[in-house]
Amino acid sequence: MRKFFLLILVSVLSIIPFKVNAQDDFVLISEETKYYKTITYSKYDSQKLSALNNSVTVEITEKEYNEADVNNTKSNPTVSETTYKRMTSYILTNGSYYRYKNVLSWKNMPAVRSYDIIGIGFLQSVKVHNNTTYFEQYYCYNGGSCYTTSTNYPQIFVSGAGTSFKLPTGDLNTLKQTFYFDVEKNTSSTIITQKAYSDYAHATSSISLANSKKYSVIQSGGIVLDTSVSSYYDSIAEAVATWTGSW
């Protein structure tokens, strides 16, 4: 009888479809990581800096990023918050297509949780395969519960793609966004260079979904905000993954 049930189990398992992770087929061939510190000033002090924005972002070293004390980021009374984040740009391949990926991780959680933008610019020798992008936001609460969401509002442009999404609220200790897409050739010529210009724009003031879509992603320019919404976001230098070869 036991042998009979084992045979039934094997037969059932043989016909059950198993989900295969498509990302496992891709091999990493290029990456670049950058680290950032964003200082957001009070309304009064920001008038001394710029009439358009109340935050300043600087690129820092990995050492400074790792050693940053995120529990003591308000020593200056004119500073409303200091946040640290890390962005990595990737180029991967599975032999048929190339994948451009942008991963943004927060060291400490931002106070403003509105609609942020993540994007990747690319050379015009390629285009987004099947006009399809992928987005994933992973976050954990201090209580230990973790979640993954995919709600986003993508846009594809001639030399880039991006998406708007809502940051989760609550007392978080982990926050990470991943945005990627596959590319295909957009030329009959041999491609000898590929670049993935990864970029991110964090809303330092509350903004509507409709207004968060007022941007373009333009090659090495990364996320280019419409002037009507530029004061709502910080600005960081792109992380650029570069590939050279023959395709």
PDB file of C-alpha atoms in Angstrom:
ATOM      1  CA  MET A   1       0.000   0.000   0.000  1.00  0.00           C
ATOM      2  CA  ARG A   2       2.839   2.421   0.869  1.00  0.00           C
ATOM      3  CA  LYS A   3       4.499   1.749  -2.474  1.00  0.00           C
ATOM      4  CA  PHE A   4       1.198   2.453  -4.226  1.00  0.00           C
ATOM      5  CA  PHE A   5       0.872   5.865  -2.592  1.00  0.00           C
ATOM      6  CA  LEU A   6       4.485   6.715  -3.446  1.00  0.00           C
ATOM      7  CA  LEU A   7       3.797   5.948  -7.096  1.00  0.00           C
ATOM      8  CA  ILE A   8       0.739   8.215  -7.029  1.00  0.00           C
ATOM      9  CA  LEU A   9       2.783  11.016  -5.422  1.00  0.00           C
ATOM     10  CA  VAL A  10       5.511  10.775  -8.059  1.00  0.00           C
ATOM     11  CA  SER A  11       2.910  10.835 -10.842  1.00  0.00           C
ATOM     12  CA  VAL A  12       1.209  13.939  -9.409  1.00  0.00           C
ATOM     13  CA  LEU A  13       4.488  15.792  -8.926  1.00  0.00           C
ATOM     14  CA  SER A  14       5.483  15.070 -12.522  1.00  0.00           C
ATOM     15  CA  ILE A  15       2.523  17.000 -13.878  1.00  0.00           C
ATOM     16  CA  ILE A  16       2.509  19.960 -11.457  1.00  0.00           C
ATOM     17  CA  PRO A  17       3.989  23.071 -13.113  1.00  0.00           C
ATOM     18  CA  PHE A  18       6.822  24.644 -11.162  1.00  0.00           C
ATOM     19  CA  LYS A  19       7.579  28.360 -11.367  1.00  0.00           C
ATOM     20  CA  VAL A  20      11.071  29.067 -12.653  1.00  0.00           C
ATOM     21  CA  ASN A  21      12.759  32.328 -11.708  1.00  0.00           C
ATOM     22  CA  ALA A  22      13.645  33.940 -15.038  1.00  0.00           C
ATOM     23  CA  GLN A  23      16.273  36.110 -13.353  1.00  0.00           C
ATOM     24  CA  ASP A  24      18.363  33.002 -12.631  1.00  0.00           C
ATOM     25  CA  ASP A  25      19.118  32.741 -16.360  1.00  0.00           C
ATOM     26  CA  PHE A  26      20.862  36.114 -16.406  1.00  0.00           C
ATOM     27  CA  VAL A  27      24.563  36.568 -15.698  1.00  0.00           C
ATOM     28  CA  LEU A  28      26.002  39.806 -14.310  1.00  0.00           C
ATOM     29  CA  ILE A  29      28.513  41.427 -16.687  1.00  0.00           C
ATOM     30  CA  SER A  30      28.790  45.013 -15.373  1.00  0.00           C
ATOM     31  CA  GLU A  31      27.838  47.052 -12.321  1.00  0.00           C
ATOM     32  CA  GLU A  32      28.522  50.337 -10.571  1.00  0.00           C
ATOM     33  CA  THR A  33      27.500  51.348  -7.052  1.00  0.00           C
ATOM     34  CA  LYS A  34      27.276  54.881  -5.690  1.00  0.00           C
ATOM     35  CA  TYR A  35      26.562  56.169  -2.190  1.00  0.00           C
ATOM     36  CA  TYR A  36      24.711  59.366  -1.323  1.00  0.00           C
ATOM     37  CA  LYS A  37      23.938  61.688   1.555  1.00  0.00           C
ATOM     38  CA  THR A  38      20.931  63.986   1.202  1.00  0.00           C
ATOM     39  CA  ILE A  39      20.497  66.922   3.573  1.00  0.00           C
ATOM     40  CA  THR A  40      17.043  68.464   3.643  1.00  0.00           C
ATOM     41  CA  TYR A  41      16.884  71.944   5.124  1.00  0.00           C
ATOM     42  CA  SER A  42      14.121  73.796   6.891  1.00  0.00           C
ATOM     43  CA  LYS A  43      11.993  76.120   4.763  1.00  0.00           C
ATOM     44  CA  TYR A  44      13.779  79.199   6.090  1.00  0.00           C
ATOM     45  CA  ASP A  45      17.296  77.965   5.521  1.00  0.00           C
ATOM     46  CA  SER A  46      16.494  76.530   2.078  1.00  0.00           C
ATOM     47  CA  GLN A  47      15.832  80.070   0.824  1.00  0.00           C
ATOM     48  CA  LYS A  48      19.546  80.727   1.218  1.00  0.00           C
ATOM     49  CA  LEU A  49      20.359  77.717  -0.943  1.00  0.00           C
ATOM     50  CA  SER A  50      17.931  77.788  -3.795  1.00  0.00           C
ATOM     51  CA  ALA A  51      14.530  79.127  -4.680  1.00  0.00           C
ATOM     52  CA  LEU A  52      13.729  75.804  -6.333  1.00  0.00           C
ATOM     53  CA  ASN A  53      14.770  73.110  -3.867  1.00  0.00           C
ATOM     54  CA  ASN A  54      15.312  72.609  -0.155  1.00  0.00           C
ATOM     55  CA  SER A  55      17.695  69.670  -0.322  1.00  0.00           C
ATOM     56  CA  VAL A  56      21.301  69.044  -1.270  1.00  0.00           C
ATOM     57  CA  THR A  57      22.666  65.624  -2.238  1.00  0.00           C
ATOM     58  CA  VAL A  58      26.362  64.770  -2.308  1.00  0.00           C
ATOM     59  CA  GLU A  59      28.094  61.584  -3.354  1.00  0.00           C
ATOM     60  CA  ILE A  60      30.044  59.966  -0.517  1.00  0.00           C
ATOM     61  CA  THR A  61      32.440  57.062  -0.139  1.00  0.00           C
ATOM     62  CA  GLU A  62      31.399  53.564   0.827  1.00  0.00           C
ATOM     63  CA  LYS A  63      33.348  54.018   4.078  1.00  0.00           C
ATOM     64  CA  GLU A  64      31.404  57.157   5.024  1.00  0.00           C
ATOM     65  CA  TYR A  65      28.153  55.447   4.108  1.00  0.00           C
ATOM     66  CA  ASN A  66      28.910  52.407   6.266  1.00  0.00           C
ATOM     67  CA  GLU A  67      30.072  54.510   9.218  1.00  0.00           C
ATOM     68  CA  ALA A  68      27.220  57.046   9.096  1.00  0.00           C
ATOM     69  CA  ASP A  69      25.327  57.336  12.384  1.00  0.00           C
ATOM     70  CA  VAL A  70      21.720  57.344  11.202  1.00  0.00           C
ATOM     71  CA  ASN A  71      20.517  57.933  14.762  1.00  0.00           C
ATOM     72  CA  ASN A  72      22.183  61.349  14.909  1.00  0.00           C
ATOM     73  CA  THR A  73      21.308  63.176  11.695  1.00  0.00           C
ATOM     74  CA  LYS A  74      19.808  66.397  13.107  1.00  0.00           C
ATOM     75  CA  SER A  75      22.718  68.098  14.859  1.00  0.00           C
ATOM     76  CA  ASN A  76      22.150  71.272  12.817  1.00  0.00           C
ATOM     77  CA  PRO A  77      18.909  73.071  13.824  1.00  0.00           C
ATOM     78  CA  THR A  78      18.352  74.228  10.244  1.00  0.00           C
ATOM     79  CA  VAL A  79      18.434  70.635   8.982  1.00  0.00           C
ATOM     80  CA  SER A  80      15.127  68.774   8.987  1.00  0.00           C
ATOM     81  CA  GLU A  81      16.604  65.397   7.976  1.00  0.00           C
ATOM     82  CA  THR A  82      19.677  63.648   6.597  1.00  0.00           C
ATOM     83  CA  THR A  83      19.239  60.418   4.680  1.00  0.00           C
ATOM     84  CA  TYR A  84      21.699  57.937   3.227  1.00  0.00           C
ATOM     85  CA  LYS A  85      21.056  55.698   0.246  1.00  0.00           C
ATOM     86  CA  ARG A  86      22.941  53.382  -2.064  1.00  0.00           C
ATOM     87  CA  MET A  87      22.237  52.803  -5.754  1.00  0.00           C
ATOM     88  CA  THR A  88      23.648  50.064  -7.975  1.00  0.00           C
ATOM     89  CA  SER A  89      23.344  49.924 -11.741  1.00  0.00           C
ATOM     90  CA  TYR A  90      23.615  46.512 -13.415  1.00  0.00           C
ATOM     91  CA  ILE A  91      23.915  45.062 -16.904  1.00  0.00           C
ATOM     92  CA  LEU A  92      23.172  41.332 -17.184  1.00  0.00           C
ATOM     93  CA  THR A  93      22.698  38.936 -20.084  1.00  0.00           C
ATOM     94  CA  ASN A  94      21.097  35.561 -20.759  1.00  0.00           C
ATOM     95  CA  GLY A  95      22.643  35.130 -24.205  1.00  0.00           C
ATOM     96  CA  SER A  96      19.599  36.459 -26.074  1.00  0.00           C
ATOM     97  CA  TYR A  97      18.866  39.752 -24.382  1.00  0.00           C
ATOM     98  CA  TYR A  98      20.568  42.175 -22.054  1.00  0.00           C
ATOM     99  CA  ARG A  99      18.940  43.323 -18.843  1.00  0.00           C
ATOM    100  CA  TYR A 100      19.371  46.767 -17.288  1.00  0.00           C
ATOM    101  CA  LYS A 101      18.655  46.916 -13.565  1.00  0.00           C
ATOM    102  CA  ASN A 102      18.597  49.652 -10.929  1.00  0.00           C
ATOM    103  CA  VAL A 103      18.518  48.790  -7.210  1.00  0.00           C
ATOM    104  CA  LEU A 104      18.124  51.573  -4.614  1.00  0.00           C
ATOM    105  CA  SER A 105      18.566  50.777  -0.909  1.00  0.00           C
ATOM    106  CA  TRP A 106      17.963  53.122   2.027  1.00  0.00           C
ATOM    107  CA  LYS A 107      20.272  53.115   5.047  1.00  0.00           C
ATOM    108  CA  ASN A 108      17.777  55.158   7.075  1.00  0.00           C
ATOM    109  CA  MET A 109      14.157  55.823   6.290  1.00  0.00           C
ATOM    110  CA  PRO A 110      13.057  59.137   4.720  1.00  0.00           C
ATOM    111  CA  ALA A 111      10.546  61.260   6.622  1.00  0.00           C
ATOM    112  CA  VAL A 112       8.582  62.189   3.494  1.00  0.00           C
ATOM    113  CA  ARG A 113       6.800  59.184   1.972  1.00  0.00           C
ATOM    114  CA  SER A 114       5.213  60.334  -1.265  1.00  0.00           C
ATOM    115  CA  TYR A 115       5.656  59.340  -4.920  1.00  0.00           C
ATOM    116  CA  ASP A 116       9.290  58.678  -5.818  1.00  0.00           C
ATOM    117  CA  ILE A 117      10.732  57.965  -9.274  1.00  0.00           C
ATOM    118  CA  ILE A 118      13.266  55.336 -10.321  1.00  0.00           C
ATOM    119  CA  GLY A 119      14.635  55.051 -13.855  1.00  0.00           C
ATOM    120  CA  ILE A 120      17.355  53.913 -16.235  1.00  0.00           C
ATOM    121  CA  GLY A 121      18.618  55.798 -19.265  1.00  0.00           C
ATOM    122  CA  PHE A 122      20.192  53.987 -22.214  1.00  0.00           C
ATOM    123  CA  LEU A 123      21.832  54.570 -25.579  1.00  0.00           C
ATOM    124  CA  GLN A 124      19.517  54.820 -28.590  1.00  0.00           C
ATOM    125  CA  SER A 125      21.128  51.727 -30.129  1.00  0.00           C
ATOM    126  CA  VAL A 126      18.798  49.672 -27.891  1.00  0.00           C
ATOM    127  CA  LYS A 127      15.139  49.745 -26.890  1.00  0.00           C
ATOM    128  CA  VAL A 128      12.994  48.167 -24.191  1.00  0.00           C
ATOM    129  CA  HIS A 129      12.119  44.597 -25.168  1.00  0.00           C
ATOM    130  CA  ASN A 130       8.353  44.156 -25.618  1.00  0.00           C
ATOM    131  CA  ASN A 131       7.850  47.583 -23.988  1.00  0.00           C
ATOM    132  CA  THR A 132       7.808  45.815 -20.640  1.00  0.00           C
ATOM    133  CA  THR A 133       9.362  46.976 -17.376  1.00  0.00           C
ATOM    134  CA  TYR A 134       9.444  45.351 -13.941  1.00  0.00           C
ATOM    135  CA  PHE A 135       9.309  46.942 -10.490  1.00  0.00           C
ATOM    136  CA  GLU A 136       9.516  45.590  -6.969  1.00  0.00           C
ATOM    137  CA  GLN A 137       9.516  47.369  -3.610  1.00  0.00           C
ATOM    138  CA  TYR A 138      10.647  45.462  -0.539  1.00  0.00           C
ATOM    139  CA  TYR A 139      10.218  46.795   2.993  1.00  0.00           C
ATOM    140  CA  CYS A 140      10.234  45.585   6.586  1.00  0.00           C
ATOM    141  CA  TYR A 141       8.643  47.006   9.714  1.00  0.00           C
ATOM    142  CA  ASN A 142      10.465  47.202  13.035  1.00  0.00           C
ATOM    143  CA  GLY A 143       8.073  44.540  14.299  1.00  0.00           C
ATOM    144  CA  GLY A 144       9.607  42.059  11.863  1.00  0.00           C
ATOM    145  CA  SER A 145       6.969  41.803   9.135  1.00  0.00           C
ATOM    146  CA  CYS A 146       8.286  42.175   5.581  1.00  0.00           C
ATOM    147  CA  TYR A 147       6.381  42.777   2.350  1.00  0.00           C
ATOM    148  CA  THR A 148       6.975  42.995  -1.377  1.00  0.00           C
ATOM    149  CA  THR A 149       4.794  45.147  -3.620  1.00  0.00           C
ATOM    150  CA  SER A 150       4.818  45.795  -7.360  1.00  0.00           C
ATOM    151  CA  THR A 151       2.388  48.721  -7.705  1.00  0.00           C
ATOM    152  CA  ASN A 152       3.989  51.263 -10.025  1.00  0.00           C
ATOM    153  CA  TYR A 153       3.258  53.554 -12.967  1.00  0.00           C
ATOM    154  CA  PRO A 154       5.906  53.060 -15.688  1.00  0.00           C
ATOM    155  CA  GLN A 155       6.744  55.242 -18.674  1.00  0.00           C
ATOM    156  CA  ILE A 156       9.005  54.340 -21.595  1.00  0.00           C
ATOM    157  CA  PHE A 157      10.904  56.946 -23.602  1.00  0.00           C
ATOM    158  CA  VAL A 158      13.200  56.922 -26.630  1.00  0.00           C
ATOM    159  CA  SER A 159      16.375  56.630 -24.552  1.00  0.00           C
ATOM    160  CA  GLY A 160      15.180  55.586 -21.126  1.00  0.00           C
ATOM    161  CA  ALA A 161      12.403  54.254 -18.933  1.00  0.00           C
ATOM    162  CA  GLY A 162      11.183  55.014 -15.433  1.00  0.00           C
ATOM    163  CA  THR A 163       8.336  54.545 -13.027  1.00  0.00           C
ATOM    164  CA  SER A 164       6.560  56.399 -10.223  1.00  0.00           C
ATOM    165  CA  PHE A 165       5.563  54.595  -7.036  1.00  0.00           C
ATOM    166  CA  LYS A 166       4.362  55.324  -3.501  1.00  0.00           C
ATOM    167  CA  LEU A 167       6.695  54.826  -0.572  1.00  0.00           C
ATOM    168  CA  PRO A 168       5.218  52.741   2.251  1.00  0.00           C
ATOM    169  CA  THR A 169       4.314  54.440   5.517  1.00  0.00           C
ATOM    170  CA  GLY A 170       4.976  53.263   9.046  1.00  0.00           C
ATOM    171  CA  ASP A 171       8.004  52.501  11.201  1.00  0.00           C
ATOM    172  CA  LEU A 172      10.369  50.776   8.762  1.00  0.00           C
ATOM    173  CA  ASN A 173      13.874  49.416   9.166  1.00  0.00           C
ATOM    174  CA  THR A 174      14.365  48.157   5.592  1.00  0.00           C
ATOM    175  CA  LEU A 175      13.427  49.765   2.288  1.00  0.00           C
ATOM    176  CA  LYS A 176      14.608  48.798  -1.196  1.00  0.00           C
ATOM    177  CA  GLN A 177      13.353  49.414  -4.740  1.00  0.00           C
ATOM    178  CA  THR A 178      14.281  47.382  -7.820  1.00  0.00           C
ATOM    179  CA  PHE A 179      13.511  48.436 -11.379  1.00  0.00           C
ATOM    180  CA  TYR A 180      14.613  46.556 -14.490  1.00  0.00           C
ATOM    181  CA  PHE A 181      13.850  45.692 -18.091  1.00  0.00           C
ATOM    182  CA  ASP A 182      15.353  43.716 -20.961  1.00  0.00           C
ATOM    183  CA  VAL A 183      16.636  45.458 -24.065  1.00  0.00           C
ATOM    184  CA  GLU A 184      16.904  44.482 -27.711  1.00  0.00           C
ATOM    185  CA  LYS A 185      18.844  46.017 -30.557  1.00  0.00           C
ATOM    186  CA  ASN A 186      17.449  49.158 -32.110  1.00  0.00           C
ATOM    187  CA  THR A 187      19.937  49.196 -34.983  1.00  0.00           C
ATOM    188  CA  SER A 188      21.201  46.919 -37.725  1.00  0.00           C
ATOM    189  CA  SER A 189      24.793  47.874 -36.902  1.00  0.00           C
ATOM    190  CA  THR A 190      27.037  46.031 -34.461  1.00  0.00           C
ATOM    191  CA  ILE A 191      26.745  47.401 -30.930  1.00  0.00           C
ATOM    192  CA  ILE A 192      30.135  47.699 -29.217  1.00  0.00           C
ATOM    193  CA  THR A 193      29.091  49.692 -26.116  1.00  0.00           C
ATOM    194  CA  GLN A 194      26.138  49.598 -23.777  1.00  0.00           C
ATOM    195  CA  LYS A 195      25.437  51.874 -20.822  1.00  0.00           C
ATOM    196  CA  ALA A 196      22.763  51.685 -18.150  1.00  0.00           C
ATOM    197  CA  TYR A 197      22.379  55.125 -16.536  1.00  0.00           C
ATOM    198  CA  SER A 198      20.540  54.373 -13.296  1.00  0.00           C
ATOM    199  CA  ASP A 199      18.879  57.276 -11.495  1.00  0.00           C
ATOM    200  CA  TYR A 200      16.483  57.974  -8.634  1.00  0.00           C
ATOM    201  CA  ALA A 201      14.434  60.996  -7.550  1.00  0.00           C
ATOM    202  CA  HIS A 202      13.108  61.133  -3.997  1.00  0.00           C
ATOM    203  CA  ALA A 203      10.182  63.424  -3.210  1.00  0.00           C
ATOM    204  CA  THR A 204      11.228  65.731  -0.368  1.00  0.00           C
ATOM    205  CA  SER A 205       7.713  67.217  -0.352  1.00  0.00           C
ATOM    206  CA  SER A 206       4.344  65.534  -0.781  1.00  0.00           C
ATOM    207  CA  ILE A 207       3.353  65.286  -4.442  1.00  0.00           C
ATOM    208  CA  SER A 208       0.411  63.768  -6.325  1.00  0.00           C
ATOM    209  CA  LEU A 209       0.689  60.719  -8.580  1.00  0.00           C
ATOM    210  CA  ALA A 210      -0.256  62.825 -11.619  1.00  0.00           C
ATOM    211  CA  ASN A 211       2.551  65.297 -10.945  1.00  0.00           C
ATOM    212  CA  SER A 212       5.062  62.534 -10.217  1.00  0.00           C
ATOM    213  CA  LYS A 213       4.670  61.439 -13.836  1.00  0.00           C
ATOM    214  CA  LYS A 214       5.947  64.765 -15.161  1.00  0.00           C
ATOM    215  CA  TYR A 215       9.431  63.656 -16.111  1.00  0.00           C
ATOM    216  CA  SER A 216      11.468  62.052 -18.871  1.00  0.00           C
ATOM    217  CA  VAL A 217      14.409  59.653 -18.779  1.00  0.00           C
ATOM    218  CA  ILE A 218      17.007  60.814 -21.266  1.00  0.00           C
ATOM    219  CA  GLN A 219      20.126  58.692 -21.706  1.00  0.00           C
ATOM    220  CA  SER A 220      23.016  60.040 -19.572  1.00  0.00           C
ATOM    221  CA  GLY A 221      20.756  62.796 -18.250  1.00  0.00           C
ATOM    222  CA  GLY A 222      18.849  60.211 -16.266  1.00  0.00           C
ATOM    223  CA  ILE A 223      15.568  61.403 -14.790  1.00  0.00           C
ATOM    224  CA  VAL A 224      14.778  64.869 -16.149  1.00  0.00           C
ATOM    225  CA  LEU A 225      12.002  66.513 -14.157  1.00  0.00           C
ATOM    226  CA  ASP A 226       9.558  69.008 -15.569  1.00  0.00           C
ATOM    227  CA  THR A 227      10.265  72.461 -14.136  1.00  0.00           C
ATOM    228  CA  SER A 228       6.823  72.475 -12.545  1.00  0.00           C
ATOM    229  CA  VAL A 229       7.799  69.610 -10.190  1.00  0.00           C
ATOM    230  CA  SER A 230      11.595  69.879  -9.887  1.00  0.00           C
ATOM    231  CA  SER A 231      11.377  71.612  -6.492  1.00  0.00           C
ATOM    232  CA  TYR A 232       9.617  68.554  -5.044  1.00  0.00           C
ATOM    233  CA  TYR A 233      12.535  66.167  -5.613  1.00  0.00           C
ATOM    234  CA  ASP A 234      16.167  65.736  -4.715  1.00  0.00           C
ATOM    235  CA  SER A 235      18.756  65.059  -7.404  1.00  0.00           C
ATOM    236  CA  ILE A 236      21.587  62.512  -7.392  1.00  0.00           C
ATOM    237  CA  ALA A 237      24.387  61.573  -9.767  1.00  0.00           C
ATOM    238  CA  GLU A 238      23.689  58.527 -11.926  1.00  0.00           C
ATOM    239  CA  ALA A 239      25.310  55.157 -11.345  1.00  0.00           C
ATOM    240  CA  VAL A 240      26.482  53.916 -14.741  1.00  0.00           C
ATOM    241  CA  ALA A 241      27.069  50.283 -15.682  1.00  0.00           C
ATOM    242  CA  THR A 242      29.142  49.970 -18.871  1.00  0.00           C
ATOM    243  CA  TRP A 243      29.595  47.011 -21.217  1.00  0.00           C
ATOM    244  CA  THR A 244      31.940  46.774 -24.191  1.00  0.00           C
ATOM    245  CA  GLY A 245      32.013  43.951 -26.706  1.00  0.00           C
ATOM    246  CA  SER A 246      30.246  42.957 -29.907  1.00  0.00           C
ATOM    247  CA  TRP A 247      26.498  42.453 -30.250  1.00  0.00           C
TER     248      TRP A 247
END
